[in-house]
Amino acid sequence: MPTATFQFPAGFLWGTATAAHQVEGHNTNNNWSAWEEEPGHILNGQRAGAACDWWGGRWKEDLDRAAAGGQNAHRMSIEWSRIQPEPGRWDEDALEHYRMILRGMLQRKLTPMITLHHFTDPLWLTAQGGWENDETPAQFARFVEKAVEALKEYNTLWVTINEPNVYATSGYVSGDFPPGKQDLAAAFQVLLNMVRGHALAYRAIHRLQPEARVGVALNYRGFQPAHPGNPLDAALVRFLAHNFNASFLEALSRGRFRYALRSTAVPEAVKTQDFVGINYYTTDLVAFDLSAYQDLFHRRFYPGDAVLSENGFIRHTPQGLFEALHWGQKFGLPLLVTENGVEDSQDGLRPRYIAEHLHQLWRAINFNWQIKGYFHWSQVDNFEWERGWSQRFGLWGLDVDTQTRIHRPSVDLYTAVCKSNALSSETVQQYAPAAYPALFPG
Ligand code: IFM
C-alpha cells in the first residue's frame, strides 16, 4: 500500500467553529428566539433552549476537549442582543463573560477568532426593520466598537459577518430564516447594508486595534451544470456563482455591489478585508427548468449516485473545497477555511469527509495559496437553525437532555491531524480507511 504524509505549514491554525445562539443557550432577546416560538418555523417544533449550555459554563469542558485534541485555535461568536439588550444600553456583565471565555481560550493555548455577527439580531433591531433599515450599518458599527474595545486585549482575528449570503438568501429569498420573506429587492437591500456595515466595522476595528486582522466568513457553495455543454445550465451556474458566492466579496474588492440584476456603488467598502474566510460544505448540480418560475427557472439537486450525509443535506464533494480556495485566492489575500463539516450523528461519513477535504486543503496549499488555517464545524453538536436538532455537525455528539458529550471516532482522526500538523497514510488507514483509496491510490 502506498504511504505518504501530507504536511501542513508551520503555524497552521487548527480549530473548530461555533456560534453564540447555537451553543450558548437561553438567548431570549434575539430574532431567532422569537422565530423559534412561532409554530412551523423549526423542524419538529424544536428550540435552541439550553443549547450546549455554554452560557452556563460548559464552554470550559468543550474547550478542554478541543485543547486536549491538539487544536490551537477556536472560532466563536458573540451575541449582540446580550451585549446591547436595548438601544443605548450596554451590558458590561455580558462583555465580562466573553472576556472570561477568551481568557479561558488563551489559557488553553487556543488562538481566538471572534465573529461579531452570526445570523442573530437583537429584537430591538428587528423592530426597526433589521438589515433592511439603512440605519443598521451604523448601529452595527457602534456595537462593534463597544465589543472590540472590551475584547481587543485578548483577540486580534475578527470576522465581521458570518455568511451574509446565507443570511440574505434564507431570510429574504427562501424564507427559511427570520423574517421569512421572499423578496429579492429586500435581499438586495439587506446585503447592501451588510456590505456597508462590514466596511464601517472594518474601519472601526482598525482604528481601535491597528494590528487586527479582519474579514468576512462567506458561504461558498459549488455549482456545476447538470448537463455540461448546455448553455442554459451554464448561464444559471454563472448567475448563482455570482449572486450567491461572489457578489459580497466583489463589492469589497471593486467597490460596486451587483446582485440580482441590480447594482450600486459602494466605494467605502474597497480594501476592507485582511483575509478571506471561506465556509465550504457542498456542491450542487444546476439545471434550467422552465416550470420552476418561482426559483428563477432553475433546479438545484444532487445526482442519484451522490454520497450523501445522514439527512441528504450535504453531498460529499471534497474537490469543491479546492475550487472554493482557488476562487478565494484570486482576491490576493490570506485565506482561512472558517467552516467545513458534515451532519452525521452516526459518524459514518464524517471521517472520510474530513480526510478527503483536508487532502484538498493540502493540495491547495501546495499551489502556494496563502491558506492560514482550518476550522471544523463544529466542536460539539449544536442547534442547527431551521433544522433544529435534526442535524448533528459535532466532532463530539451531544445528548441535549443531559448535556452529556458523546465521543465520536472523528475526534481521534482530527486529534491525530492537529497534533502532527499533518494527514498521514497511517492516520487515514487507522481512522478514515474509507478515504484511503482516493488519497493513496495504489
Ligand atoms: O450551523 C451552520 C452555521 O451556523 C453556519 N454555516 C453552516 C453551518 C451548518 O449548516
Short mmCIF file of C-alpha atoms and ligand atoms in Angstrom, two decimals:
data_model
loop_
_atom_site.label_atom_id
_atom_site.label_comp_id
_atom_site.label_asym_id
_atom_site.label_seq_id
_atom_site.Cartn_x
_atom_site.Cartn_y
_atom_site.Cartn_z
CA MET A 1 0.00 0.00 0.00
CA PRO A 2 1.43 3.41 -0.88
CA THR A 3 2.26 5.63 2.08
CA ALA A 4 2.80 9.38 2.39
CA THR A 5 2.42 12.28 4.77
CA PHE A 6 0.65 15.47 3.76
CA GLN A 7 2.39 18.06 5.90
CA PHE A 8 0.82 21.45 6.67
CA PRO A 9 2.81 24.69 7.11
CA ALA A 10 4.29 25.60 10.48
CA GLY A 11 1.93 27.77 12.50
CA PHE A 12 -1.17 26.50 10.70
CA LEU A 13 -4.33 27.15 12.72
CA TRP A 14 -6.33 24.04 13.53
CA GLY A 15 -9.61 24.63 15.29
CA THR A 16 -13.33 24.22 15.45
CA ALA A 17 -16.00 26.88 14.96
CA THR A 18 -19.15 27.64 16.96
CA ALA A 19 -21.76 30.41 17.07
CA ALA A 20 -23.35 32.07 20.08
CA HIS A 21 -27.01 31.21 19.52
CA GLN A 22 -26.14 27.65 18.58
CA VAL A 23 -24.15 26.84 21.72
CA GLU A 24 -24.86 29.37 24.48
CA GLY A 25 -28.42 28.58 25.45
CA HIS A 26 -31.19 30.82 26.76
CA ASN A 27 -30.70 33.64 24.30
CA THR A 28 -34.15 35.15 24.62
CA ASN A 29 -33.63 38.65 23.28
CA ASN A 30 -32.88 37.98 19.61
CA ASN A 31 -34.89 37.41 16.44
CA TRP A 32 -34.19 33.67 16.40
CA SER A 33 -35.67 33.08 19.86
CA ALA A 34 -38.85 34.87 18.69
CA TRP A 35 -38.85 32.89 15.42
CA GLU A 36 -38.49 29.59 17.30
CA GLU A 37 -41.56 30.45 19.38
CA GLU A 38 -43.80 30.62 16.31
CA PRO A 39 -45.13 27.26 15.09
CA GLY A 40 -43.96 25.89 11.76
CA HIS A 41 -40.57 27.58 11.64
CA ILE A 42 -38.27 24.93 13.12
CA LEU A 43 -38.32 21.25 12.21
CA ASN A 44 -40.26 19.25 14.81
CA GLY A 45 -41.04 22.48 16.66
CA GLN A 46 -37.64 22.38 18.35
CA ARG A 47 -35.86 25.29 20.03
CA ALA A 48 -32.29 26.20 20.87
CA GLY A 49 -33.27 26.05 24.56
CA ALA A 50 -30.22 25.42 26.70
CA ALA A 51 -28.25 24.62 23.51
CA CYS A 52 -24.81 23.35 24.67
CA ASP A 53 -25.08 25.38 27.88
CA TRP A 54 -22.01 27.49 27.12
CA TRP A 55 -23.54 30.46 28.91
CA GLY A 56 -23.93 28.20 31.94
CA GLY A 57 -20.22 27.32 31.80
CA ARG A 58 -19.95 24.22 29.68
CA TRP A 59 -17.70 26.08 27.22
CA LYS A 60 -14.96 25.01 29.63
CA GLU A 61 -15.38 21.31 29.05
CA ASP A 62 -15.75 21.73 25.28
CA LEU A 63 -12.64 23.88 25.05
CA ASP A 64 -10.79 21.46 27.35
CA ARG A 65 -11.59 18.75 24.82
CA ALA A 66 -10.60 20.97 21.90
CA ALA A 67 -7.23 21.69 23.51
CA ALA A 68 -6.70 18.06 24.51
CA GLY A 69 -7.41 17.20 20.87
CA GLY A 70 -4.41 19.24 19.74
CA GLN A 71 -6.39 22.20 18.41
CA ASN A 72 -4.61 25.55 18.64
CA ALA A 73 -7.48 27.90 17.72
CA HIS A 74 -11.20 28.37 18.18
CA ARG A 75 -13.70 30.49 16.26
CA MET A 76 -16.65 31.67 18.37
CA SER A 77 -19.24 34.40 18.01
CA ILE A 78 -20.58 36.95 20.44
CA GLU A 79 -24.26 37.72 20.83
CA TRP A 80 -25.19 41.32 20.01
CA SER A 81 -28.50 41.08 21.93
CA ARG A 82 -26.67 40.18 25.14
CA ILE A 83 -24.14 42.99 24.83
CA GLN A 84 -26.66 45.63 23.76
CA PRO A 85 -30.02 44.47 25.12
CA GLU A 86 -31.65 47.80 24.22
CA PRO A 87 -30.58 50.74 22.06
CA GLY A 88 -28.19 52.80 24.15
CA ARG A 89 -27.82 50.19 26.93
CA TRP A 90 -24.68 48.11 27.20
CA ASP A 91 -24.41 45.06 29.42
CA GLU A 92 -20.94 45.14 30.96
CA ASP A 93 -21.53 41.74 32.63
CA ALA A 94 -22.09 40.13 29.24
CA LEU A 95 -18.85 41.67 27.96
CA GLU A 96 -17.04 40.42 31.06
CA HIS A 97 -18.49 36.97 30.42
CA TYR A 98 -16.95 36.96 26.94
CA ARG A 99 -13.68 38.25 28.36
CA MET A 100 -13.67 35.26 30.71
CA ILE A 101 -14.20 32.83 27.81
CA LEU A 102 -11.42 34.49 25.83
CA ARG A 103 -9.06 34.23 28.80
CA GLY A 104 -10.10 30.57 29.00
CA MET A 105 -9.12 30.09 25.38
CA LEU A 106 -5.75 31.71 25.84
CA GLN A 107 -5.09 29.63 28.96
CA ARG A 108 -5.75 26.57 26.82
CA LYS A 109 -3.44 27.89 24.09
CA LEU A 110 -6.32 28.33 21.67
CA THR A 111 -5.95 31.37 19.42
CA PRO A 112 -9.38 33.03 19.41
CA MET A 113 -11.21 34.25 16.35
CA ILE A 114 -14.35 36.27 17.07
CA THR A 115 -17.35 36.53 14.77
CA LEU A 116 -19.27 39.72 15.50
CA HIS A 117 -22.49 38.80 13.70
CA HIS A 118 -23.61 35.22 13.17
CA PHE A 119 -27.23 35.21 11.93
CA THR A 120 -28.92 36.67 15.05
CA ASP A 121 -30.12 40.25 15.59
CA PRO A 122 -31.34 41.89 18.79
CA LEU A 123 -35.14 42.09 18.93
CA TRP A 124 -34.99 45.88 19.10
CA LEU A 125 -33.05 45.93 15.82
CA THR A 126 -35.62 43.65 14.18
CA ALA A 127 -38.35 46.02 15.35
CA GLN A 128 -36.53 48.79 13.47
CA GLY A 129 -36.51 46.76 10.25
CA GLY A 130 -33.26 44.82 10.81
CA TRP A 131 -30.76 44.97 7.96
CA GLU A 132 -33.37 46.38 5.56
CA ASN A 133 -33.08 49.62 7.52
CA ASP A 134 -30.33 51.93 6.21
CA GLU A 135 -29.51 52.96 9.80
CA THR A 136 -28.46 49.42 10.71
CA PRO A 137 -24.87 49.58 9.37
CA ALA A 138 -24.15 52.46 11.76
CA GLN A 139 -25.90 50.65 14.64
CA PHE A 140 -23.76 47.60 13.91
CA ALA A 141 -20.59 49.71 13.84
CA ARG A 142 -21.44 51.14 17.30
CA PHE A 143 -21.89 47.62 18.66
CA VAL A 144 -18.62 46.53 17.05
CA GLU A 145 -16.76 49.48 18.59
CA LYS A 146 -18.07 48.64 22.02
CA ALA A 147 -17.28 44.94 21.70
CA VAL A 148 -13.83 45.42 20.22
CA GLU A 149 -12.89 47.98 22.86
CA ALA A 150 -13.81 45.42 25.53
CA LEU A 151 -12.30 42.33 23.92
CA LYS A 152 -9.27 43.54 21.98
CA GLU A 153 -6.94 42.71 24.84
CA TYR A 154 -7.47 39.04 24.01
CA ASN A 155 -8.27 38.88 20.30
CA THR A 156 -6.91 40.14 17.00
CA LEU A 157 -8.75 37.92 14.47
CA TRP A 158 -12.23 39.25 13.66
CA VAL A 159 -14.97 38.04 11.33
CA THR A 160 -17.40 40.93 10.96
CA ILE A 161 -20.32 38.97 9.47
CA ASN A 162 -20.82 35.26 9.08
CA GLU A 163 -22.32 34.15 5.75
CA PRO A 164 -24.11 37.34 4.74
CA ASN A 165 -25.15 35.45 1.60
CA VAL A 166 -26.92 32.76 3.63
CA TYR A 167 -28.48 35.35 5.97
CA ALA A 168 -29.98 37.21 2.99
CA THR A 169 -30.93 34.16 0.93
CA SER A 170 -32.54 32.25 3.78
CA GLY A 171 -34.23 35.26 5.39
CA TYR A 172 -35.34 37.12 2.25
CA VAL A 173 -35.42 34.69 -0.70
CA SER A 174 -36.36 31.19 0.53
CA GLY A 175 -37.89 32.48 3.77
CA ASP A 176 -36.49 29.70 6.00
CA PHE A 177 -34.82 32.16 8.38
CA PRO A 178 -36.44 35.16 10.05
CA PRO A 179 -38.07 37.33 8.89
CA GLY A 180 -39.32 34.66 6.44
CA LYS A 181 -39.65 36.93 3.41
CA GLN A 182 -39.48 36.05 -0.26
CA ASP A 183 -38.48 39.38 -1.69
CA LEU A 184 -35.41 39.81 -3.91
CA ALA A 185 -35.47 43.59 -3.58
CA ALA A 186 -35.31 43.25 0.20
CA ALA A 187 -32.48 40.71 -0.14
CA PHE A 188 -30.56 43.26 -2.23
CA GLN A 189 -31.06 45.96 0.41
CA VAL A 190 -30.05 43.63 3.25
CA LEU A 191 -26.86 42.57 1.52
CA LEU A 192 -26.02 46.12 0.55
CA ASN A 193 -26.42 47.21 4.16
CA MET A 194 -24.29 44.29 5.28
CA VAL A 195 -21.56 45.41 2.87
CA ARG A 196 -21.82 48.91 4.39
CA GLY A 197 -21.93 47.54 7.94
CA HIS A 198 -18.88 45.39 7.26
CA ALA A 199 -16.96 48.36 5.85
CA LEU A 200 -17.79 50.57 8.86
CA ALA A 201 -16.89 47.73 11.23
CA TYR A 202 -13.59 47.10 9.42
CA ARG A 203 -12.51 50.71 9.85
CA ALA A 204 -13.72 50.87 13.45
CA ILE A 205 -11.77 47.75 14.37
CA HIS A 206 -8.59 49.04 12.75
CA ARG A 207 -8.95 52.40 14.50
CA LEU A 208 -9.10 50.61 17.84
CA GLN A 209 -6.59 47.88 17.04
CA PRO A 210 -4.20 48.59 14.16
CA GLU A 211 -2.77 45.07 14.25
CA ALA A 212 -6.22 43.46 13.85
CA ARG A 213 -6.94 41.02 11.02
CA VAL A 214 -10.50 41.44 9.78
CA GLY A 215 -12.56 39.55 7.23
CA VAL A 216 -15.91 38.02 6.33
CA ALA A 217 -16.81 34.31 6.51
CA LEU A 218 -18.52 33.65 3.20
CA ASN A 219 -20.51 30.50 2.49
CA TYR A 220 -19.07 29.24 -0.80
CA ARG A 221 -21.34 26.71 -2.48
CA GLY A 222 -20.13 24.79 -5.51
CA PHE A 223 -22.40 24.91 -8.58
CA GLN A 224 -21.98 22.55 -11.53
CA PRO A 225 -24.11 22.39 -14.70
CA ALA A 226 -26.35 19.33 -14.62
CA HIS A 227 -25.78 18.91 -18.37
CA PRO A 228 -22.27 20.02 -19.28
CA GLY A 229 -22.44 21.75 -22.64
CA ASN A 230 -26.00 23.00 -22.10
CA PRO A 231 -25.70 26.81 -22.37
CA LEU A 232 -28.78 27.44 -20.20
CA ASP A 233 -27.41 25.33 -17.34
CA ALA A 234 -24.06 27.07 -17.76
CA ALA A 235 -25.68 30.51 -17.66
CA LEU A 236 -27.55 29.61 -14.47
CA VAL A 237 -24.35 28.34 -12.87
CA ARG A 238 -22.72 31.69 -13.65
CA PHE A 239 -25.74 33.54 -12.25
CA LEU A 240 -25.72 31.59 -8.97
CA ALA A 241 -21.94 31.66 -8.65
CA HIS A 242 -22.02 35.42 -8.98
CA ASN A 243 -25.04 36.21 -6.83
CA PHE A 244 -24.50 33.70 -4.06
CA ASN A 245 -20.73 33.29 -3.92
CA ALA A 246 -19.10 36.32 -5.47
CA SER A 247 -21.28 39.42 -5.08
CA PHE A 248 -20.42 40.27 -1.47
CA LEU A 249 -16.63 39.94 -1.69
CA GLU A 250 -16.58 41.52 -5.13
CA ALA A 251 -18.11 44.63 -3.56
CA LEU A 252 -15.18 44.72 -1.12
CA SER A 253 -12.61 44.49 -3.88
CA ARG A 254 -14.27 46.55 -6.65
CA GLY A 255 -16.47 49.00 -4.74
CA ARG A 256 -19.60 48.02 -6.63
CA PHE A 257 -22.29 45.72 -5.30
CA ARG A 258 -24.04 43.76 -8.07
CA TYR A 259 -26.83 41.40 -7.07
CA ALA A 260 -30.00 40.09 -8.70
CA LEU A 261 -29.52 42.28 -11.78
CA ARG A 262 -29.16 45.47 -9.71
CA SER A 263 -26.00 47.38 -8.96
CA THR A 264 -24.87 50.14 -6.60
CA ALA A 265 -21.52 51.84 -5.98
CA VAL A 266 -20.02 51.22 -2.52
CA PRO A 267 -16.63 52.93 -2.74
CA GLU A 268 -16.32 52.93 1.06
CA ALA A 269 -16.13 49.11 1.01
CA VAL A 270 -12.95 48.90 -1.06
CA LYS A 271 -9.95 47.34 0.69
CA THR A 272 -11.87 46.38 3.81
CA GLN A 273 -10.65 42.85 4.28
CA ASP A 274 -7.37 41.43 5.52
CA PHE A 275 -8.25 37.81 4.82
CA VAL A 276 -10.93 35.85 3.02
CA GLY A 277 -12.87 33.42 5.21
CA ILE A 278 -14.47 30.52 3.37
CA ASN A 279 -17.16 28.23 4.74
CA TYR A 280 -17.42 25.27 2.40
CA TYR A 281 -19.78 22.31 2.73
CA THR A 282 -21.01 21.03 -0.62
CA THR A 283 -21.66 21.38 -4.37
CA ASP A 284 -24.97 21.36 -6.29
CA LEU A 285 -25.92 20.38 -9.80
CA VAL A 286 -27.88 23.15 -11.54
CA ALA A 287 -30.40 22.64 -14.35
CA PHE A 288 -32.56 25.04 -16.32
CA ASP A 289 -36.23 24.25 -15.66
CA LEU A 290 -38.99 26.17 -17.41
CA SER A 291 -41.56 25.13 -14.82
CA ALA A 292 -39.50 26.46 -11.89
CA TYR A 293 -40.53 30.08 -12.47
CA GLN A 294 -40.60 30.80 -8.74
CA ASP A 295 -36.94 29.76 -8.50
CA LEU A 296 -35.77 31.87 -11.42
CA PHE A 297 -36.13 28.87 -13.76
CA HIS A 298 -33.59 26.63 -12.15
CA ARG A 299 -33.41 23.47 -10.08
CA ARG A 300 -30.58 22.61 -7.74
CA PHE A 301 -30.11 18.96 -6.82
CA TYR A 302 -27.66 16.19 -6.09
CA PRO A 303 -27.05 13.37 -8.62
CA GLY A 304 -28.59 9.96 -7.94
CA ASP A 305 -25.22 8.33 -7.26
CA ALA A 306 -24.03 11.04 -4.84
CA VAL A 307 -22.53 10.16 -1.46
CA LEU A 308 -24.85 12.00 0.93
CA SER A 309 -24.87 12.99 4.57
CA GLU A 310 -27.28 11.39 7.03
CA ASN A 311 -30.28 13.56 6.10
CA GLY A 312 -29.24 14.12 2.49
CA PHE A 313 -28.36 17.74 3.26
CA ILE A 314 -24.75 17.60 2.12
CA ARG A 315 -23.25 15.87 -0.89
CA HIS A 316 -19.69 14.67 -0.33
CA THR A 317 -17.74 16.79 -2.85
CA PRO A 318 -14.24 17.44 -1.45
CA GLN A 319 -12.95 18.76 -4.78
CA GLY A 320 -15.30 21.69 -4.21
CA LEU A 321 -13.15 22.88 -1.31
CA PHE A 322 -10.18 23.10 -3.66
CA GLU A 323 -12.31 25.06 -6.14
CA ALA A 324 -13.52 27.37 -3.39
CA LEU A 325 -9.93 28.10 -2.36
CA HIS A 326 -8.90 28.55 -5.98
CA TRP A 327 -11.65 31.15 -6.29
CA GLY A 328 -10.79 32.77 -2.95
CA GLN A 329 -7.07 33.16 -3.63
CA LYS A 330 -7.85 35.48 -6.55
CA PHE A 331 -8.52 38.24 -4.02
CA GLY A 332 -4.78 38.22 -3.25
CA LEU A 333 -5.30 37.92 0.50
CA PRO A 334 -4.59 35.21 3.05
CA LEU A 335 -7.31 32.58 3.22
CA LEU A 336 -8.88 30.77 6.14
CA VAL A 337 -11.31 27.88 5.98
CA THR A 338 -13.63 29.30 8.60
CA GLU A 339 -16.08 26.34 8.44
CA ASN A 340 -16.28 22.88 6.90
CA GLY A 341 -18.14 19.84 8.15
CA VAL A 342 -20.99 17.40 7.74
CA GLU A 343 -24.17 16.43 9.57
CA ASP A 344 -23.71 12.85 10.71
CA SER A 345 -24.93 11.61 14.10
CA GLN A 346 -23.54 8.12 13.43
CA ASP A 347 -20.13 9.37 12.28
CA GLY A 348 -20.41 7.08 9.28
CA LEU A 349 -19.29 9.58 6.62
CA ARG A 350 -17.51 12.22 8.73
CA PRO A 351 -14.05 10.55 8.95
CA ARG A 352 -13.95 10.16 5.17
CA TYR A 353 -15.37 13.67 4.71
CA ILE A 354 -12.68 15.18 6.93
CA ALA A 355 -9.79 13.22 5.44
CA GLU A 356 -10.75 13.95 1.82
CA HIS A 357 -11.42 17.64 2.47
CA LEU A 358 -8.11 18.03 4.31
CA HIS A 359 -6.39 16.38 1.38
CA GLN A 360 -7.90 19.01 -0.93
CA LEU A 361 -6.82 21.71 1.52
CA TRP A 362 -3.28 20.38 1.44
CA ARG A 363 -3.36 20.29 -2.38
CA ALA A 364 -4.39 23.94 -2.41
CA ILE A 365 -1.56 24.85 -0.03
CA ASN A 366 0.85 23.22 -2.46
CA PHE A 367 -0.12 25.79 -5.05
CA ASN A 368 1.34 28.28 -2.58
CA TRP A 369 -2.03 29.87 -1.91
CA GLN A 370 -1.72 31.61 1.45
CA ILE A 371 -4.03 29.37 3.49
CA LYS A 372 -3.56 30.01 7.18
CA GLY A 373 -5.95 27.69 8.98
CA TYR A 374 -8.92 25.36 9.10
CA PHE A 375 -11.88 25.44 11.49
CA HIS A 376 -14.05 22.36 11.55
CA TRP A 377 -17.78 22.88 12.07
CA SER A 378 -18.24 22.01 14.84
CA GLN A 379 -16.69 21.02 18.15
CA VAL A 380 -19.94 19.60 19.53
CA ASP A 381 -23.47 19.10 18.13
CA ASN A 382 -25.40 22.35 18.37
CA PHE A 383 -28.70 23.97 17.41
CA GLU A 384 -28.92 23.83 13.62
CA TRP A 385 -31.25 26.77 12.91
CA GLU A 386 -34.45 25.89 10.97
CA ARG A 387 -33.38 22.24 11.07
CA GLY A 388 -33.38 22.23 14.86
CA TRP A 389 -31.57 19.32 16.45
CA SER A 390 -32.12 17.00 13.48
CA GLN A 391 -28.65 17.63 12.06
CA ARG A 392 -25.56 16.82 14.10
CA PHE A 393 -22.37 18.53 12.98
CA GLY A 394 -20.23 17.89 16.09
CA LEU A 395 -16.96 16.07 16.32
CA TRP A 396 -18.48 15.33 19.72
CA GLY A 397 -22.12 14.33 19.98
CA LEU A 398 -24.49 15.95 22.44
CA ASP A 399 -27.30 14.43 24.46
CA VAL A 400 -29.46 17.53 24.61
CA ASP A 401 -31.44 16.35 27.66
CA THR A 402 -28.48 15.51 29.87
CA GLN A 403 -25.83 17.77 28.29
CA THR A 404 -23.56 14.71 28.06
CA ARG A 405 -20.90 14.90 25.39
CA ILE A 406 -20.51 11.75 23.30
CA HIS A 407 -17.19 10.73 21.82
CA ARG A 408 -17.25 10.12 18.06
CA PRO A 409 -14.43 8.37 16.16
CA SER A 410 -13.81 11.57 14.17
CA VAL A 411 -12.42 13.13 17.34
CA ASP A 412 -9.45 10.77 17.13
CA LEU A 413 -8.88 11.47 13.45
CA TYR A 414 -8.94 15.24 13.94
CA THR A 415 -6.72 14.93 17.04
CA ALA A 416 -4.12 12.96 15.07
CA VAL A 417 -4.13 15.64 12.35
CA CYS A 418 -3.96 18.61 14.72
CA LYS A 419 -1.23 17.10 16.87
CA SER A 420 1.02 16.17 13.95
CA ASN A 421 0.09 19.16 11.74
CA ALA A 422 -0.26 16.55 9.01
CA LEU A 423 -2.52 13.99 7.41
CA SER A 424 -0.57 10.78 7.06
CA SER A 425 -1.42 7.48 5.41
CA GLU A 426 -1.17 5.83 8.85
CA THR A 427 -3.73 8.25 10.25
CA VAL A 428 -6.05 7.69 7.30
CA GLN A 429 -5.66 3.93 7.50
CA GLN A 430 -6.41 3.94 11.21
CA TYR A 431 -9.22 6.50 11.43
CA ALA A 432 -10.65 7.01 7.95
CA PRO A 433 -9.97 3.83 5.92
CA ALA A 434 -12.82 4.67 3.50
CA ALA A 435 -10.74 7.62 2.28
CA TYR A 436 -7.59 5.56 1.68
CA PRO A 437 -8.20 4.58 -1.97
CA ALA A 438 -8.91 8.19 -3.03
CA LEU A 439 -5.94 9.64 -1.16
CA PHE A 440 -3.32 6.95 -1.73
CA PRO A 441 -4.21 5.19 -4.98
CA GLY A 442 -2.19 2.01 -5.35
O1 IFM B 1 -24.56 25.66 11.56
C1 IFM B 1 -24.27 26.39 10.41
C2 IFM B 1 -23.53 27.67 10.75
O2 IFM B 1 -24.24 28.44 11.66
C3 IFM B 1 -23.27 28.48 9.52
N1 IFM B 1 -22.66 27.68 8.48
C4 IFM B 1 -23.25 26.40 8.18
C5 IFM B 1 -23.43 25.59 9.45
C6 IFM B 1 -24.01 24.20 9.12
O3 IFM B 1 -25.25 24.30 8.50
#
